[in-house]
PDB file of C-alpha atoms in Angstrom:
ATOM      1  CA  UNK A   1      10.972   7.564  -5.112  1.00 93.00           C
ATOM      2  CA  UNK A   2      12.982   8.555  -8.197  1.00 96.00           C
ATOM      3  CA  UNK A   3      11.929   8.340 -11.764  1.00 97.00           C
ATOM      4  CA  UNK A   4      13.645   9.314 -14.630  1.00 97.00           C
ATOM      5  CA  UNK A   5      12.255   9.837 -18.050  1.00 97.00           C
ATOM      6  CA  UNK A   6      13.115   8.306 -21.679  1.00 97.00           C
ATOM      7  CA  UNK A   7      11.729   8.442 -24.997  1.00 97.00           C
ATOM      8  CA  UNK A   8      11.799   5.024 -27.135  1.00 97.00           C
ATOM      9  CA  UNK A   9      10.144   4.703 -30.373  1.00 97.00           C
ATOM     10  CA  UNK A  10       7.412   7.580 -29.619  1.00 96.00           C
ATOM     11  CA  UNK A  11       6.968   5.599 -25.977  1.00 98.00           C
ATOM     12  CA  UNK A  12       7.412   7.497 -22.957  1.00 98.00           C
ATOM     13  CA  UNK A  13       9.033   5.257 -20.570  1.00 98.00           C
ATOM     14  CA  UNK A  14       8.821   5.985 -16.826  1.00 98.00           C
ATOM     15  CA  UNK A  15      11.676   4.220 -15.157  1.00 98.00           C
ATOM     16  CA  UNK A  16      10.479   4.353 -11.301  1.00 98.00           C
ATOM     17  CA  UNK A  17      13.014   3.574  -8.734  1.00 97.00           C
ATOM     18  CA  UNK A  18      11.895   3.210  -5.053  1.00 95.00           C
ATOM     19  CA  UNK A  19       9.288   3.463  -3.089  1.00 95.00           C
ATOM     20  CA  UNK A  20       5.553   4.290  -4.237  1.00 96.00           C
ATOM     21  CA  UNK A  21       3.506   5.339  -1.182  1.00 96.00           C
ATOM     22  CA  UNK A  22       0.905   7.432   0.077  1.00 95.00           C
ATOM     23  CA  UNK A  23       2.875  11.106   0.104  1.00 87.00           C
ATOM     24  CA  UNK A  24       5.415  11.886  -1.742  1.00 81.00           C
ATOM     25  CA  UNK A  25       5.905   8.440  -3.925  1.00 91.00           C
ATOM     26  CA  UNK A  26       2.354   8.915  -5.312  1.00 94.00           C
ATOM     27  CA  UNK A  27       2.189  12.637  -5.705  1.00 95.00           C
ATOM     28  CA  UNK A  28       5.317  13.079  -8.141  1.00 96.00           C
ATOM     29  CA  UNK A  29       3.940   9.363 -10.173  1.00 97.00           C
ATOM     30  CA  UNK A  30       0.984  11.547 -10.822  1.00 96.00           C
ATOM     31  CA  UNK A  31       2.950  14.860 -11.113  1.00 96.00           C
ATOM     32  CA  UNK A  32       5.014  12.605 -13.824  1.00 97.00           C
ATOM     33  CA  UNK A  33       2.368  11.093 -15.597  1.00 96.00           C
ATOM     34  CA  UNK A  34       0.302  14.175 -15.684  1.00 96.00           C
ATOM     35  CA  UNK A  35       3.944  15.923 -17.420  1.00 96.00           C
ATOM     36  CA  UNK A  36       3.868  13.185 -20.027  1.00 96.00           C
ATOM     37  CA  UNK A  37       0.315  13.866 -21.212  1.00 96.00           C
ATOM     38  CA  UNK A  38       0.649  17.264 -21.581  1.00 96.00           C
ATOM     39  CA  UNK A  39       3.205  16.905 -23.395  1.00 96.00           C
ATOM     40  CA  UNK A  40       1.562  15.331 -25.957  1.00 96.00           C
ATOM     41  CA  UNK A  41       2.550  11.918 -24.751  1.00 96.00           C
ATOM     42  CA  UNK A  42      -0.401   8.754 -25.338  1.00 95.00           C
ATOM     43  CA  UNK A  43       1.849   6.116 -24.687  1.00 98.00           C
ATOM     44  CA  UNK A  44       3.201   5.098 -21.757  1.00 98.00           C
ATOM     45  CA  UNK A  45       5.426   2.270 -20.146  1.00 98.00           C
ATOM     46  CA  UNK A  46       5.685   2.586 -16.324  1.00 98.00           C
ATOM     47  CA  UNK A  47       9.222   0.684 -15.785  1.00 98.00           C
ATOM     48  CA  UNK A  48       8.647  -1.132 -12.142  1.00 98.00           C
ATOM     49  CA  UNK A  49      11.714  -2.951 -12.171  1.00 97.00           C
ATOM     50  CA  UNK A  50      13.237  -0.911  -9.185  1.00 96.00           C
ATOM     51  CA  UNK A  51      10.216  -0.212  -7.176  1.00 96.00           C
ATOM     52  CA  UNK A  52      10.563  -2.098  -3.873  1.00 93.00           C
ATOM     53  CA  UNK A  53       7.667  -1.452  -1.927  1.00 93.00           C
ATOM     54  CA  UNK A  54       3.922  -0.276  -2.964  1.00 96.00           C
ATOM     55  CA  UNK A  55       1.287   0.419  -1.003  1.00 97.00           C
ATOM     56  CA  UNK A  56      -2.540   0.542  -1.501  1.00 97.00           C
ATOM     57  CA  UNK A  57      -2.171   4.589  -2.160  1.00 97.00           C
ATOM     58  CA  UNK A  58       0.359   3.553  -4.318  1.00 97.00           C
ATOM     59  CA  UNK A  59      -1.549   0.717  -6.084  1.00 98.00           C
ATOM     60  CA  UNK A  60      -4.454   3.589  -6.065  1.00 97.00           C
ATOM     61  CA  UNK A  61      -2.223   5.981  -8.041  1.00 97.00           C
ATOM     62  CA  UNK A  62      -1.518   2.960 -10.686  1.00 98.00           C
ATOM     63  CA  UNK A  63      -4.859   3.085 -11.567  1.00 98.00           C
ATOM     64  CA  UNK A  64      -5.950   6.406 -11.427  1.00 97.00           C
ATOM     65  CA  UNK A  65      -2.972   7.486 -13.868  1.00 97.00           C
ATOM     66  CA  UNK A  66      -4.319   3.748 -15.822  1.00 97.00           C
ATOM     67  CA  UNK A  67      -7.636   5.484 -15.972  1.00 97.00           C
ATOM     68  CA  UNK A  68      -6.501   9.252 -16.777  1.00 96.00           C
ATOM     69  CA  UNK A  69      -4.081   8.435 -19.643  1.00 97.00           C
ATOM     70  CA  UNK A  70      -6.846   5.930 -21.041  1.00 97.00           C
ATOM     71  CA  UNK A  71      -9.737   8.870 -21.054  1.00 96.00           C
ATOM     72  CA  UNK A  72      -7.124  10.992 -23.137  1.00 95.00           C
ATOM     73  CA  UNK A  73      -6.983   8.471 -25.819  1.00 96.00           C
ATOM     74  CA  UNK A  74      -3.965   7.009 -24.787  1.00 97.00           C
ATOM     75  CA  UNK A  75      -2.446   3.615 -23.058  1.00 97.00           C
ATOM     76  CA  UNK A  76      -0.550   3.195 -19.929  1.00 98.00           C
ATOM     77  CA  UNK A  77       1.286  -0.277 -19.365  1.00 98.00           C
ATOM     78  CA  UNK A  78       3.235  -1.573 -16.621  1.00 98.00           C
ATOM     79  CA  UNK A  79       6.877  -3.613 -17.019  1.00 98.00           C
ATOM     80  CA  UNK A  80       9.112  -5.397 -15.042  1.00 98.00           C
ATOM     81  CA  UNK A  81       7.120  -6.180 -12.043  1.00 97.00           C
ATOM     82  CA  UNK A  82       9.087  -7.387  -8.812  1.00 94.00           C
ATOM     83  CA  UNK A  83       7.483 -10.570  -7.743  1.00 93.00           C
ATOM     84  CA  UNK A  84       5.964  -8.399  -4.394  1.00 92.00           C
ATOM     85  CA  UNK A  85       3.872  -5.946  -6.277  1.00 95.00           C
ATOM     86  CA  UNK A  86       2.584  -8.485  -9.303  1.00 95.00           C
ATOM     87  CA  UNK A  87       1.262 -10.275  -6.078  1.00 95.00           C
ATOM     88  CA  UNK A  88      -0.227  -7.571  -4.807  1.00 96.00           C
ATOM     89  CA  UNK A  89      -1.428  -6.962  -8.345  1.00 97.00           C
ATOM     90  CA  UNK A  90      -3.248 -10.429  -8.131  1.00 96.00           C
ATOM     91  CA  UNK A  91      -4.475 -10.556  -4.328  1.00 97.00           C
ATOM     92  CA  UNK A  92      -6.411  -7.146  -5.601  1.00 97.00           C
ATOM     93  CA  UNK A  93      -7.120  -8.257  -9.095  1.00 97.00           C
ATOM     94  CA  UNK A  94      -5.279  -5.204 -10.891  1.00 97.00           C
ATOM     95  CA  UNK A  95      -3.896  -7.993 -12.795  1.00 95.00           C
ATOM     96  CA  UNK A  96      -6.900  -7.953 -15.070  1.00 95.00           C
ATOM     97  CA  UNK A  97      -6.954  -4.264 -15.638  1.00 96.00           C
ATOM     98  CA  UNK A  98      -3.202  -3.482 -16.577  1.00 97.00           C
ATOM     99  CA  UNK A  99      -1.422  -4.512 -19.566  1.00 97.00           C
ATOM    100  CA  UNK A 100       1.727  -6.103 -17.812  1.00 97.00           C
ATOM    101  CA  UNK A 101       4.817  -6.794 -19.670  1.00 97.00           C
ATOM    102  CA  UNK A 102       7.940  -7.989 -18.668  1.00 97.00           C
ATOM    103  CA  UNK A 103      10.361  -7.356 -21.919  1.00 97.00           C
ATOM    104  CA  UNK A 104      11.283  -3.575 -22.571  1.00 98.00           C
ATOM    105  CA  UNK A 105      11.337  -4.074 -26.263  1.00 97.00           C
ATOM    106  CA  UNK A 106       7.793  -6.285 -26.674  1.00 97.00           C
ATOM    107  CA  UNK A 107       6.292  -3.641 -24.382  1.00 98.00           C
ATOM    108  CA  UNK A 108       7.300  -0.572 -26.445  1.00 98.00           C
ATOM    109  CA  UNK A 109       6.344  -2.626 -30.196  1.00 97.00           C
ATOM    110  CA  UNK A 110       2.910  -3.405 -28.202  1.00 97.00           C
ATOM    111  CA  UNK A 111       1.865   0.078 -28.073  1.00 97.00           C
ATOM    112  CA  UNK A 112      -1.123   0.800 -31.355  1.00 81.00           C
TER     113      UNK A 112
ATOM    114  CA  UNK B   1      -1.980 -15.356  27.819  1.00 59.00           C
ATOM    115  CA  UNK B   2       1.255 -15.382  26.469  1.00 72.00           C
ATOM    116  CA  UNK B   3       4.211 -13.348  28.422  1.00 87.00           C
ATOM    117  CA  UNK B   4       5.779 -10.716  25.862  1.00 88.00           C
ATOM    118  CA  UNK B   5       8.802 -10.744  24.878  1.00 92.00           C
ATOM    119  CA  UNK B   6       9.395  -7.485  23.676  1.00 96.00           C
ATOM    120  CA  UNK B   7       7.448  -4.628  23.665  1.00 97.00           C
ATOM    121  CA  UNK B   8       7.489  -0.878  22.675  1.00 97.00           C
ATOM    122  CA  UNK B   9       4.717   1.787  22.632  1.00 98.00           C
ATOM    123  CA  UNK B  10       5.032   4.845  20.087  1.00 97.00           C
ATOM    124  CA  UNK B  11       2.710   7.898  20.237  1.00 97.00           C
ATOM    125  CA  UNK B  12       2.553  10.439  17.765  1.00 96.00           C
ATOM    126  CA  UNK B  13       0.790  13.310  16.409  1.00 95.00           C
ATOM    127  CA  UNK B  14      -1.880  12.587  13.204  1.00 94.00           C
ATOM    128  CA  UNK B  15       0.705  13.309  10.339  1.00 92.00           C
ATOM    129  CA  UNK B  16       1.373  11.087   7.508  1.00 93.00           C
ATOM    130  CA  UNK B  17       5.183  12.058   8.521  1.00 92.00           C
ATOM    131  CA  UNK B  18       4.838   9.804  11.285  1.00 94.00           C
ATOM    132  CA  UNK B  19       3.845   6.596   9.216  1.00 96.00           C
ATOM    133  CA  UNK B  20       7.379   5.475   8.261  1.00 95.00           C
ATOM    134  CA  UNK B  21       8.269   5.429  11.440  1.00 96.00           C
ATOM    135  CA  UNK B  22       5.524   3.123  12.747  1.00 98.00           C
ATOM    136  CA  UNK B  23       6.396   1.458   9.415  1.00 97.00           C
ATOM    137  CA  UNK B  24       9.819   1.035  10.621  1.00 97.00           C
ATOM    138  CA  UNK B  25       9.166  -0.037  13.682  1.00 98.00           C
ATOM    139  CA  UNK B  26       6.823  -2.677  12.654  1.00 98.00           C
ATOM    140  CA  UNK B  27       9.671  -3.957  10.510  1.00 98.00           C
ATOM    141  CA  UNK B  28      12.225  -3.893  13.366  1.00 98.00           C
ATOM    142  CA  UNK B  29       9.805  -6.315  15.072  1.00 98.00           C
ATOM    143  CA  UNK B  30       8.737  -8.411  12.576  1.00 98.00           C
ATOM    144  CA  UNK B  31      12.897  -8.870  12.045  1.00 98.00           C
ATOM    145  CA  UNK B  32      13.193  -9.577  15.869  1.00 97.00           C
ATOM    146  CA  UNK B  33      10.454 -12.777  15.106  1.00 97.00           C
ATOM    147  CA  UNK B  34      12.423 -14.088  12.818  1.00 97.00           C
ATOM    148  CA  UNK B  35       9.700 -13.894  10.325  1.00 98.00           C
ATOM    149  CA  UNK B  36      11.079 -13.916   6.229  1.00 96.00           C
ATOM    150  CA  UNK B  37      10.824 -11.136   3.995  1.00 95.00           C
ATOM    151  CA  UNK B  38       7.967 -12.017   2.135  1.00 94.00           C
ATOM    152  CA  UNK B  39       6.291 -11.634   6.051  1.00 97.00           C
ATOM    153  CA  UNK B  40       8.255  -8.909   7.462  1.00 97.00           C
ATOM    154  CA  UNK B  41       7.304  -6.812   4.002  1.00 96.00           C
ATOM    155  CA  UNK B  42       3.393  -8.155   4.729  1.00 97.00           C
ATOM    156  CA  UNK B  43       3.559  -6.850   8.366  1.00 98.00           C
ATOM    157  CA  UNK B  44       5.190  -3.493   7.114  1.00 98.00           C
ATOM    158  CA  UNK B  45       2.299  -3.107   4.699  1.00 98.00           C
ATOM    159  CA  UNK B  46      -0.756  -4.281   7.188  1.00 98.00           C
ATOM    160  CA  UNK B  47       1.031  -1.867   9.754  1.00 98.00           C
ATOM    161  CA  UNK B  48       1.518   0.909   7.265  1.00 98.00           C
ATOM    162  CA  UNK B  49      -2.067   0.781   5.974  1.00 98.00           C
ATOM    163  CA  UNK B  50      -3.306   0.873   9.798  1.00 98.00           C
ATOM    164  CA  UNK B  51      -1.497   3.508   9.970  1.00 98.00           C
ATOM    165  CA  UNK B  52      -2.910   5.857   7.200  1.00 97.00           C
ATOM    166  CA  UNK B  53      -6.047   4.689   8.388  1.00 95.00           C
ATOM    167  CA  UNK B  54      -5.728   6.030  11.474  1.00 96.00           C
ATOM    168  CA  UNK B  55      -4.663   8.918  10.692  1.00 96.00           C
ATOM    169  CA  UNK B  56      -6.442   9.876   7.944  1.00 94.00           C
ATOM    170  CA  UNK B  57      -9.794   8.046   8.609  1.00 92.00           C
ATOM    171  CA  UNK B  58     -10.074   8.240  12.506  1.00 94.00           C
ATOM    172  CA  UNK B  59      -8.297  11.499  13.423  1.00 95.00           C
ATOM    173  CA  UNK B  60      -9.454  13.356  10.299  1.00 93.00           C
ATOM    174  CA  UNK B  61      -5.263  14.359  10.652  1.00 93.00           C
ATOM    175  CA  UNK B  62      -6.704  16.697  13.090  1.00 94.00           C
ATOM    176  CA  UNK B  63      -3.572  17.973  14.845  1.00 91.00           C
ATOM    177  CA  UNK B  64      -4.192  18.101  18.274  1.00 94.00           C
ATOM    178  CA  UNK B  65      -5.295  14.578  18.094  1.00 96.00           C
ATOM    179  CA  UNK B  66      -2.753  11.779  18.320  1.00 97.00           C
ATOM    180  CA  UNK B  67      -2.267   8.080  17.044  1.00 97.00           C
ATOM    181  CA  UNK B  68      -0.460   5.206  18.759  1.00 98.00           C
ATOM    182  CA  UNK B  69       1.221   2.008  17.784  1.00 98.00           C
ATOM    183  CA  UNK B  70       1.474  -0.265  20.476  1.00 98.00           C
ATOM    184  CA  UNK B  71       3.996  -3.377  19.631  1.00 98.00           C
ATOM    185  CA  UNK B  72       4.136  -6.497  21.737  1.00 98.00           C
ATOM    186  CA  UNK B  73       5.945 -10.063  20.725  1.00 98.00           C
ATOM    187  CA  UNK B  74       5.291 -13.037  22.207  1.00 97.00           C
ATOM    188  CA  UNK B  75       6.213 -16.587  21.726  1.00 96.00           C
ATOM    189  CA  UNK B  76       3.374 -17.130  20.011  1.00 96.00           C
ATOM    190  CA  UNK B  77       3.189 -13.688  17.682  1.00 97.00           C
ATOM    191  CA  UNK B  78       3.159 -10.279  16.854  1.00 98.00           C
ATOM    192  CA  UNK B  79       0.598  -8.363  17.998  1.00 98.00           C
ATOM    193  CA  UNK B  80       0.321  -4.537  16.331  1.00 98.00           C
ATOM    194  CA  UNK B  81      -2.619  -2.235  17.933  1.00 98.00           C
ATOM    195  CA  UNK B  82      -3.178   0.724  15.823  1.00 98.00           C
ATOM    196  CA  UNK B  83      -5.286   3.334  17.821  1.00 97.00           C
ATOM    197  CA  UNK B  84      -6.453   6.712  17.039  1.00 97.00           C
ATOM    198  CA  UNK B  85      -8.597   9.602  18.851  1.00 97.00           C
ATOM    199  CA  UNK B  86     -11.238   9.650  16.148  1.00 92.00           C
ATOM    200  CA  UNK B  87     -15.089   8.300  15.798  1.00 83.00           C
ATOM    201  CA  UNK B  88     -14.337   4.783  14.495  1.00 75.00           C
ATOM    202  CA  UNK B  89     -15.562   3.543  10.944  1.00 74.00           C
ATOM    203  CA  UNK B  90     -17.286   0.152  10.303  1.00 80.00           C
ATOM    204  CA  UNK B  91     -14.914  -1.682   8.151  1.00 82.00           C
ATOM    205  CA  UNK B  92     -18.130  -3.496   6.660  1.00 83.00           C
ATOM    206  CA  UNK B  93     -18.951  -0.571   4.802  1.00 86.00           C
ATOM    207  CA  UNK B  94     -15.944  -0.713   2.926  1.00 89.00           C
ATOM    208  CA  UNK B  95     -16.759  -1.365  -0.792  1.00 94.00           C
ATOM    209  CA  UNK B  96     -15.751  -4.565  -2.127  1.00 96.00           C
ATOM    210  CA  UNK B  97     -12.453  -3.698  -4.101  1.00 96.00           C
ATOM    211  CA  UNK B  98     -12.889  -6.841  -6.387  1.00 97.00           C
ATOM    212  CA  UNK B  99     -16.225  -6.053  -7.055  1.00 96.00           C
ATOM    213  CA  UNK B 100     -16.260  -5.490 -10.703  1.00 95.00           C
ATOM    214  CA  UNK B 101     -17.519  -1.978 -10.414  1.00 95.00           C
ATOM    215  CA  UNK B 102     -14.969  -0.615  -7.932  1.00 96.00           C
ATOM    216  CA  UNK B 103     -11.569  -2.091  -9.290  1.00 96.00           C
ATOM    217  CA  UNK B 104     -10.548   1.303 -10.895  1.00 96.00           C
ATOM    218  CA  UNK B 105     -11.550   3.020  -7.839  1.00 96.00           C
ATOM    219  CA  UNK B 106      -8.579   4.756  -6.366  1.00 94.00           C
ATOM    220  CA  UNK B 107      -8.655   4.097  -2.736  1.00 95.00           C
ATOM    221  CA  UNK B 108     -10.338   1.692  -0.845  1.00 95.00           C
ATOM    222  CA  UNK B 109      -8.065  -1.193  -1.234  1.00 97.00           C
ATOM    223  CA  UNK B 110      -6.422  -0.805   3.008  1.00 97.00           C
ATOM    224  CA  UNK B 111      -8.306  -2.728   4.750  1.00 96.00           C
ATOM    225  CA  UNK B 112      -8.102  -5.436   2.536  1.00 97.00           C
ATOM    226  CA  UNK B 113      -4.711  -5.330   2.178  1.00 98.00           C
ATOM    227  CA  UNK B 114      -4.769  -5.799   6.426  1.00 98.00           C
ATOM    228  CA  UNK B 115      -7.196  -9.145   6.023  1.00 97.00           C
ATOM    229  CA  UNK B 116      -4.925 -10.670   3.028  1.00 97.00           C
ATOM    230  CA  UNK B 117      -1.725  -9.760   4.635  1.00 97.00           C
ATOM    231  CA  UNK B 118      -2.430 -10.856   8.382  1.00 98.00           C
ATOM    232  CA  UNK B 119      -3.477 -14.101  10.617  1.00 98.00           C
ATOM    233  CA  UNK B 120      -6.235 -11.785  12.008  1.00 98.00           C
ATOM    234  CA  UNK B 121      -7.256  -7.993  11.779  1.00 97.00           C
ATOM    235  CA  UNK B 122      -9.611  -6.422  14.589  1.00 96.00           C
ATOM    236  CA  UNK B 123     -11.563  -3.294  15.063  1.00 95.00           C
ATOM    237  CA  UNK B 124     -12.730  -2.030  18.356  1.00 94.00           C
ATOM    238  CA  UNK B 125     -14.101   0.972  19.390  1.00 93.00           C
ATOM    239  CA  UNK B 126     -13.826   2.485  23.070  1.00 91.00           C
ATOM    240  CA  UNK B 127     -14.299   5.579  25.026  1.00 91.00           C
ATOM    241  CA  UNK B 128     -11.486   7.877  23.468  1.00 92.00           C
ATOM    242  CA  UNK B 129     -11.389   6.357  19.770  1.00 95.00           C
ATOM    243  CA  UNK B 130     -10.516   3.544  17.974  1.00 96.00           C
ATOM    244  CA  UNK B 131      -8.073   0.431  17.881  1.00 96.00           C
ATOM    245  CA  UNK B 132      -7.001  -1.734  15.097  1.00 97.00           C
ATOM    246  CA  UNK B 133      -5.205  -5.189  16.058  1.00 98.00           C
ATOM    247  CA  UNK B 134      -3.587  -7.005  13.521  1.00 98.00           C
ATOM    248  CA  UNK B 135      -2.160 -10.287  14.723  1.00 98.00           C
ATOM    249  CA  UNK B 136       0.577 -12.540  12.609  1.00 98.00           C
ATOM    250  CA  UNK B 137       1.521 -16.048  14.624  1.00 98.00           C
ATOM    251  CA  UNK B 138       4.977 -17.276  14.850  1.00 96.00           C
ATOM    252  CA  UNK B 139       4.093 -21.033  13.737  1.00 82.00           C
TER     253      UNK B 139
END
């Protein structure tokens, strides 16, 4: 997996690329997301758009980081969701947890 | 019982370096049954999580004990037997992941994933460990 790193409007947007499975896929989305909130960072936009292929230590790490950036005071949303992982994202119910989005610009004027 | 069409048999140690590659080959057959995307992606998954479980869960990634993926395609379907060297688990003790109070739990989901994503999912336990047979039909 690949993710790079932008800053919109005081958002930090992960744009994830790839794979995001049990190894190294969910170790550096944690590493990443861990970076971000010690940086300061309370907002942030996990960009899905390029992820092909999740698994359930994947969907795991979505909601661990979901639950770690939300006990520092901060929000974590999801955007652009390939059709395969927003069903997976339904068949497990995540769908009711996550703030999904699916427009770059509504998600980063959502954030409080 | 149906004759099989093709076959293949992969053994490997209890590494998570070896799951792609069961992964893969899972695909490879899925491909060869003409299945769509949207199935040969479900296999992959079901096959992957097996997989993990496997190792993780039955062999305790102990390294002198090994996992195999056993492959066979019929007319009928794909059959994918996960086995490891380990104690076995009881899938019924598996928490609920849409139970309300484990949702933001961050494992558990596997086995689930197996049940949504295949026809039928199977655990047996024998004399040297544990098998997992997940089963997707061709019609």
């Amino acid at each position: 997996m690949e993710i790079k790193i932008r800053q919109v409007n005081g958002v930090t947007v992960l744009d994830l690329s790839g794979r995001i499975t049990l190894g190294d896929g969910t170790g550096q989305l944690r590493s990443a997301m861990q970076d971000a909130l010690a940086a300061g960072s309370k907002k942030i936009l996990l960009n899905l758009q390029d992820v092909t292929y999740i698994d359930s230590a994947g969907l795991g790490e979505l909601v661990s980081g979901y639950t770690t950036v939300k006990n520092a005071g901060g929000e974590l949303k999801l955007l652009n969701l390939s059709k395969k992982v927003k069903d997976l994202l339904v068949i497990t119910k995540l769908l009711t947890v996550f703030d999904i989005k699916d427009d770059e610009t509504a998600a980063i004027a959502s954030f409080s | 019982m149906e004759a099989t069409i093709h076959h293949a048999l992969l053994t490997l140690a209890s590494s998570l370096e070896g799951v792609d590659a069961v992964e893969q080959l899972a695909r490879s057959f899925a491909l060869l049954a003409g299945f769509d995307e949207h199935v040969v992606s479900d296999i992959a998954l079901a096959t992957r999580e097996a997989t993990v479980n496997a190792i993780i869960h039955g062999n305790q990634q102990h390294p002198g004990k090994a996992i195999s993926a056993e492959l066979d395609l019929t007319a009928e379907e794909l059959v994918i037997r996960i086995t490891d060297q380990g104690e076995g688990f009881q899938p019924e003790e598996v928490p609920d992941p849409l139970h309300e109070d484990n949702l933001l739990r961050s494992s558990g989901r596997g086995v689930f994933l197996m049940r949504q994503t295949m026809d039928d999912v199977h655990f047996s336990k024998h004399n040297t460990g544990s098998t997992i047979t997940l089963r997707k039909h061709r019609t």
